[in-house]
Coordinates of C-alpha atoms and ligand atoms in Angstrom, one line a residue:
M1 CA 70.1 81.1 76.5
K2 CA 66.5 80.9 77.3
T3 CA 64.6 84.0 78.6
V4 CA 61.5 83.7 80.7
N5 CA 59.3 86.4 82.2
T6 CA 57.0 84.4 84.5
I7 CA 57.6 82.5 87.7
D8 CA 55.9 79.4 86.4
A9 CA 58.3 79.2 83.4
L10 CA 61.3 79.9 85.6
R11 CA 60.3 77.2 88.0
H12 CA 59.6 74.7 85.2
T13 CA 63.1 75.1 83.7
V14 CA 64.9 75.1 87.0
S15 CA 63.1 72.0 88.3
T16 CA 64.1 70.1 85.1
W17 CA 67.7 70.7 86.0
R18 CA 67.2 70.0 89.6
C19 CA 65.6 66.6 88.8
R20 CA 68.8 65.7 87.0
G21 CA 70.8 66.6 90.1
E22 CA 72.4 69.7 88.5
R23 CA 73.8 72.4 90.8
I24 CA 72.3 75.8 90.2
A25 CA 73.9 79.2 90.6
F26 CA 72.1 82.5 90.6
V27 CA 73.2 86.1 89.8
P28 CA 70.6 88.8 90.5
T29 CA 71.1 92.1 88.7
M30 CA 69.3 95.3 87.8
G31 CA 70.7 95.1 84.2
N32 CA 72.8 97.7 82.4
L33 CA 75.6 95.2 82.7
H34 CA 79.3 95.9 82.8
D35 CA 82.4 93.8 83.4
G36 CA 81.6 93.7 87.2
H37 CA 78.4 91.9 86.5
L38 CA 80.1 89.6 84.0
A39 CA 82.7 88.7 86.6
L40 CA 79.8 87.5 88.8
I41 CA 78.5 85.4 85.9
D42 CA 82.0 83.9 85.4
E43 CA 82.2 83.0 89.1
A44 CA 78.7 81.5 89.0
K45 CA 79.6 79.3 86.1
K46 CA 82.7 78.0 87.9
Q47 CA 80.6 77.1 90.9
A48 CA 77.6 75.2 89.3
D49 CA 76.3 73.2 86.4
R50 CA 73.6 75.8 85.5
T51 CA 73.6 79.6 85.8
V52 CA 70.5 81.7 86.1
A53 CA 70.6 85.5 85.9
S54 CA 67.8 87.9 86.6
I55 CA 67.3 91.5 85.4
F56 CA 64.8 93.5 87.4
V57 CA 65.0 97.1 88.3
N58 CA 63.4 96.8 91.8
P59 CA 61.2 99.8 92.6
L60 CA 61.1 98.8 96.3
Q61 CA 64.8 99.7 96.7
F62 CA 64.5 103.3 95.3
G63 CA 63.5 106.1 97.6
E64 CA 61.5 109.3 96.8
G65 CA 63.4 111.4 94.3
E66 CA 65.9 108.7 93.5
D67 CA 66.6 107.4 89.9
F68 CA 64.1 104.6 89.5
E69 CA 62.5 106.1 86.4
T70 CA 65.8 107.0 84.7
Y71 CA 67.9 104.0 85.8
P72 CA 69.5 102.7 82.5
R73 CA 67.5 99.9 81.0
T74 CA 69.4 98.1 78.2
M75 CA 67.7 94.7 78.0
A76 CA 68.8 93.8 74.4
E77 CA 72.5 94.5 75.0
D78 CA 72.3 92.8 78.4
S79 CA 70.7 89.8 77.0
S80 CA 73.3 89.3 74.3
Q81 CA 76.1 89.7 76.8
L82 CA 74.6 87.1 79.2
A83 CA 74.1 84.7 76.3
S84 CA 77.7 85.0 75.1
R85 CA 79.0 84.6 78.6
G86 CA 77.2 81.2 78.8
V87 CA 74.2 82.0 81.1
D88 CA 71.6 79.2 80.7
L89 CA 68.5 81.1 81.8
L90 CA 67.6 84.8 82.1
F91 CA 64.6 85.7 84.3
A92 CA 63.3 89.2 83.4
P93 CA 60.0 89.7 85.2
S94 CA 57.8 92.8 85.1
V95 CA 57.0 94.8 88.1
E96 CA 53.5 93.2 88.1
V97 CA 55.0 89.7 88.2
M98 CA 57.3 90.6 91.1
Y99 CA 54.8 92.8 93.0
P100 CA 51.2 91.8 92.1
Q101 CA 50.1 93.6 95.3
T102 CA 50.5 97.3 96.0
R103 CA 53.7 98.6 97.6
Q104 CA 52.0 99.0 100.9
Q105 CA 50.6 95.4 100.8
Q106 CA 54.0 93.8 100.1
T107 CA 55.4 91.7 102.9
R108 CA 58.9 93.0 103.6
V109 CA 62.2 91.4 104.8
E110 CA 64.2 93.5 107.2
V111 CA 67.6 92.6 108.6
P112 CA 67.7 94.8 111.7
D113 CA 70.6 97.1 112.8
V114 CA 72.8 96.8 109.8
S115 CA 70.0 98.0 107.4
H116 CA 69.8 101.4 108.9
I117 CA 73.4 102.4 109.2
L118 CA 75.8 103.7 106.5
D119 CA 73.9 103.5 103.2
G120 CA 70.8 102.7 105.1
E121 CA 71.0 106.0 106.9
F122 CA 71.3 108.0 103.7
R123 CA 68.9 105.8 101.7
P124 CA 66.0 105.0 104.1
G125 CA 64.2 101.8 103.0
F126 CA 66.9 100.8 100.5
F127 CA 68.1 97.6 102.3
V128 CA 64.5 96.5 103.1
G129 CA 63.8 96.8 99.4
V130 CA 67.0 94.8 98.5
A131 CA 66.4 92.1 101.1
T132 CA 62.8 91.7 100.1
V133 CA 63.5 91.4 96.4
V134 CA 66.4 89.1 96.9
C135 CA 64.4 86.9 99.3
K136 CA 61.6 86.7 96.7
L137 CA 64.0 85.9 93.9
F138 CA 65.7 83.2 96.0
N139 CA 62.3 81.6 96.6
M140 CA 61.5 81.7 92.9
V141 CA 64.9 80.4 91.6
Q142 CA 65.8 78.2 94.6
P143 CA 69.5 78.2 93.7
D144 CA 72.2 76.3 95.5
I145 CA 74.5 79.3 95.4
A146 CA 74.1 83.0 94.6
V147 CA 76.9 85.4 93.7
F148 CA 77.2 89.1 94.8
G149 CA 79.8 91.7 94.3
E150 CA 82.1 92.9 97.1
K151 CA 81.7 96.5 95.8
D152 CA 78.3 96.5 97.6
F153 CA 79.9 95.4 100.8
Q154 CA 77.0 96.3 103.1
Q155 CA 74.5 94.6 100.7
L156 CA 76.6 91.5 100.7
H157 CA 76.7 91.5 104.5
I158 CA 72.9 92.0 104.7
I159 CA 72.2 89.2 102.3
R160 CA 74.5 86.8 104.2
R161 CA 72.6 87.8 107.5
M162 CA 69.2 87.2 105.8
V163 CA 70.2 83.8 104.5
K164 CA 71.6 82.8 107.9
D165 CA 68.7 84.2 110.0
L166 CA 66.0 82.7 107.8
Q167 CA 67.9 79.4 107.4
M168 CA 67.8 79.6 103.6
P169 CA 69.8 76.6 102.2
I170 CA 71.7 78.9 99.8
E171 CA 75.5 79.5 99.7
I172 CA 76.5 83.1 99.2
A173 CA 79.7 83.7 97.2
A174 CA 81.4 87.1 97.0
S175 CA 83.2 88.3 93.9
P176 CA 85.9 91.0 94.0
T177 CA 85.2 94.5 92.8
V178 CA 86.1 95.1 89.2
R179 CA 87.7 98.5 88.5
E180 CA 88.3 100.7 85.5
S181 CA 92.0 101.1 84.6
D182 CA 92.1 104.3 86.8
G183 CA 90.7 102.5 89.8
L184 CA 87.1 103.6 89.7
A185 CA 84.8 100.8 90.8
M186 CA 82.6 99.7 87.9
S187 CA 78.9 100.7 88.5
S188 CA 75.9 101.3 86.2
R189 CA 75.7 104.7 87.8
N190 CA 79.1 105.8 86.5
S191 CA 77.4 106.6 83.2
Y192 CA 75.7 109.5 84.9
L193 CA 79.1 111.3 85.4
D194 CA 80.0 114.1 83.0
A195 CA 83.6 114.2 81.6
Q196 CA 84.9 116.4 84.4
Q197 CA 83.3 114.3 87.2
R198 CA 84.5 111.1 85.5
K199 CA 88.1 112.5 85.9
T200 CA 87.6 113.3 89.5
A201 CA 85.8 110.1 90.5
P202 CA 88.9 107.8 90.9
L203 CA 89.9 109.9 93.8
I204 CA 87.5 107.8 95.9
Y205 CA 89.6 104.7 95.4
R206 CA 92.9 106.6 95.8
S207 CA 91.7 107.9 99.1
L208 CA 90.8 104.4 100.2
L209 CA 94.2 103.1 99.2
Q210 CA 95.9 105.9 101.0
A211 CA 94.1 105.3 104.2
A212 CA 94.5 101.5 104.0
G213 CA 98.2 101.9 103.4
E214 CA 98.6 104.1 106.5
I215 CA 96.7 101.6 108.7
E216 CA 98.8 98.8 107.3
R217 CA 101.9 100.8 108.2
G218 CA 100.7 101.1 111.8
E219 CA 98.6 104.2 111.9
D220 CA 95.8 103.8 114.5
D221 CA 94.2 107.2 114.7
Y222 CA 91.2 106.2 112.7
A223 CA 89.2 109.3 113.3
Q224 CA 92.0 111.5 111.9
L225 CA 92.3 109.2 108.8
E226 CA 88.6 109.6 108.3
R227 CA 88.8 113.4 108.6
V228 CA 91.7 113.7 106.2
A229 CA 90.1 111.5 103.5
T230 CA 86.8 113.3 103.9
A231 CA 88.5 116.7 103.5
T232 CA 90.5 115.5 100.5
L233 CA 87.3 114.3 98.8
E234 CA 85.4 117.5 99.7
D235 CA 88.2 119.7 98.4
A236 CA 87.8 117.9 95.0
G237 CA 84.1 118.6 94.9
F238 CA 82.5 115.5 96.5
V239 CA 79.8 115.7 99.0
V240 CA 80.8 112.8 101.4
D241 CA 78.0 110.8 103.1
Y242 CA 80.6 108.8 105.0
F243 CA 84.2 107.6 104.9
T244 CA 84.5 105.3 107.9
L245 CA 86.4 102.3 109.3
R246 CA 84.2 99.4 110.3
N247 CA 84.5 95.8 111.5
T248 CA 84.1 93.5 108.5
E249 CA 82.0 91.0 110.6
T250 CA 79.6 93.5 112.3
L251 CA 79.9 96.8 110.4
N252 CA 80.3 98.5 113.8
P253 CA 82.7 101.3 114.3
V254 CA 86.1 100.1 115.4
N255 CA 88.7 101.0 118.1
A256 CA 92.5 101.2 117.7
G257 CA 94.1 97.8 117.7
E258 CA 91.0 95.9 116.4
S259 CA 91.4 93.5 113.5
N260 CA 89.0 92.6 110.6
L261 CA 88.8 96.2 109.2
V262 CA 87.1 97.6 106.2
I263 CA 86.9 101.2 105.1
L264 CA 83.6 102.1 103.5
T265 CA 82.7 105.2 101.7
A266 CA 79.9 106.9 99.8
A267 CA 80.3 110.2 98.2
R268 CA 78.3 112.2 95.7
L269 CA 79.6 114.1 92.6
G270 CA 76.7 116.3 91.4
Q271 CA 73.7 114.0 91.3
T272 CA 75.7 110.8 91.2
R273 CA 76.3 108.8 94.3
L274 CA 79.3 106.5 94.3
I275 CA 80.2 103.8 96.8
D276 CA 83.4 101.9 97.3
N277 CA 85.3 100.0 100.0
I278 CA 88.6 98.4 100.8
V279 CA 89.3 95.5 103.2
I280 CA 92.5 96.1 105.2
S281 CA 95.1 93.3 105.1
Q282 CA 96.6 92.7 108.5
Ligands
PAF1 O1 73.1 94.9 93.5 C1 72.1 95.0 92.8 O2 72.1 95.2 91.5 C2 70.7 95.0 93.4 O3 70.7 95.6 94.7 C3 70.1 93.5 93.5 C4 71.0 92.7 94.4 C5 70.0 92.9 92.1 C6 68.7 93.6 94.1 O4 67.8 94.3 93.3

C-alpha cells in the first residue's frame, strides 16, 4: 500500500489507474479503525479495481467543546490494517493540506433541511463540516464509487443528497452496521466508555430491536413507542437526545400506516454520545 500526504501525489497515482481504465473506490475515514471500517474496505474492494482510503480527523465537523483534540489518532495501526486488507492507496493529509485557508474563509457545502434536524440539531455545524470535507475529498480522489456505513444513517442520507444535488458522477454504496457480539454498534467513540457504561451501552440496540419488533407486529402508536424506549434508556442512565421514527427517504417524522420506516437514536452515557438505527422490514 502506498501512502501519500499531498493532493498532487494523490492525483498522480489515481490518474495513472484511471488512464488504464481501472474503476476506483473510495472509503473516507477519520482513522482509529475497527471492523466496521474494514467492512467498508471489503465492500469497496468488491466494487472496484483500486481502493483508496483516507484518514483525516476533520476539524470542521467538531463543535466547540467536542472531542477534536482527544479523538483517538492511531495512524500506525490503521495503516497496517489497511495494508493487510488490500487497500492500494492511503491518503493521510494534514489540516493545512485540507484547509490552507482559515476556518472562516473555507467555502462550505450545506445540504439544507436534513442537516439541521436530529444529529444536526444537537451538533450544530456537524453536517456542514461533513459535507464540506467529503465534497473536497471527492474532488481530490474523483472516485467512481464511495462506501459509507449505515450506522451513520443521516450522514449517508446527506452525502447521497449532496451527490445528487451537485450532479457528482459518484455512486454511493452503503455497508451494513457492524456490531459487537452484544449488539453494540462499532464506533471509535466506544473506547471512551468505562467498564460499567460499556455493559449498559448495548441497551440502545436492544431498545431499537424491541420497538422495531412491535411495529413489525402491527403497533402503530409511534409516539408511545418513542416514549417507552426513551424512558427505558433514561432509567438505565442514558441522556437521550432523540429516539424517533422517521421516513427513510426524507428523514421526516412519520404518521401511522406509512411505510419506509427507520428508527434513529442518539443517547449519551457520561461524556460519550452513541448513535444507532434500525430500518423496519415491512
Ligand atoms: O464517518 C466519518 O468517519 C466521517 O464523518 C467522514 C465521512 C470520514 C468525514 O470526515
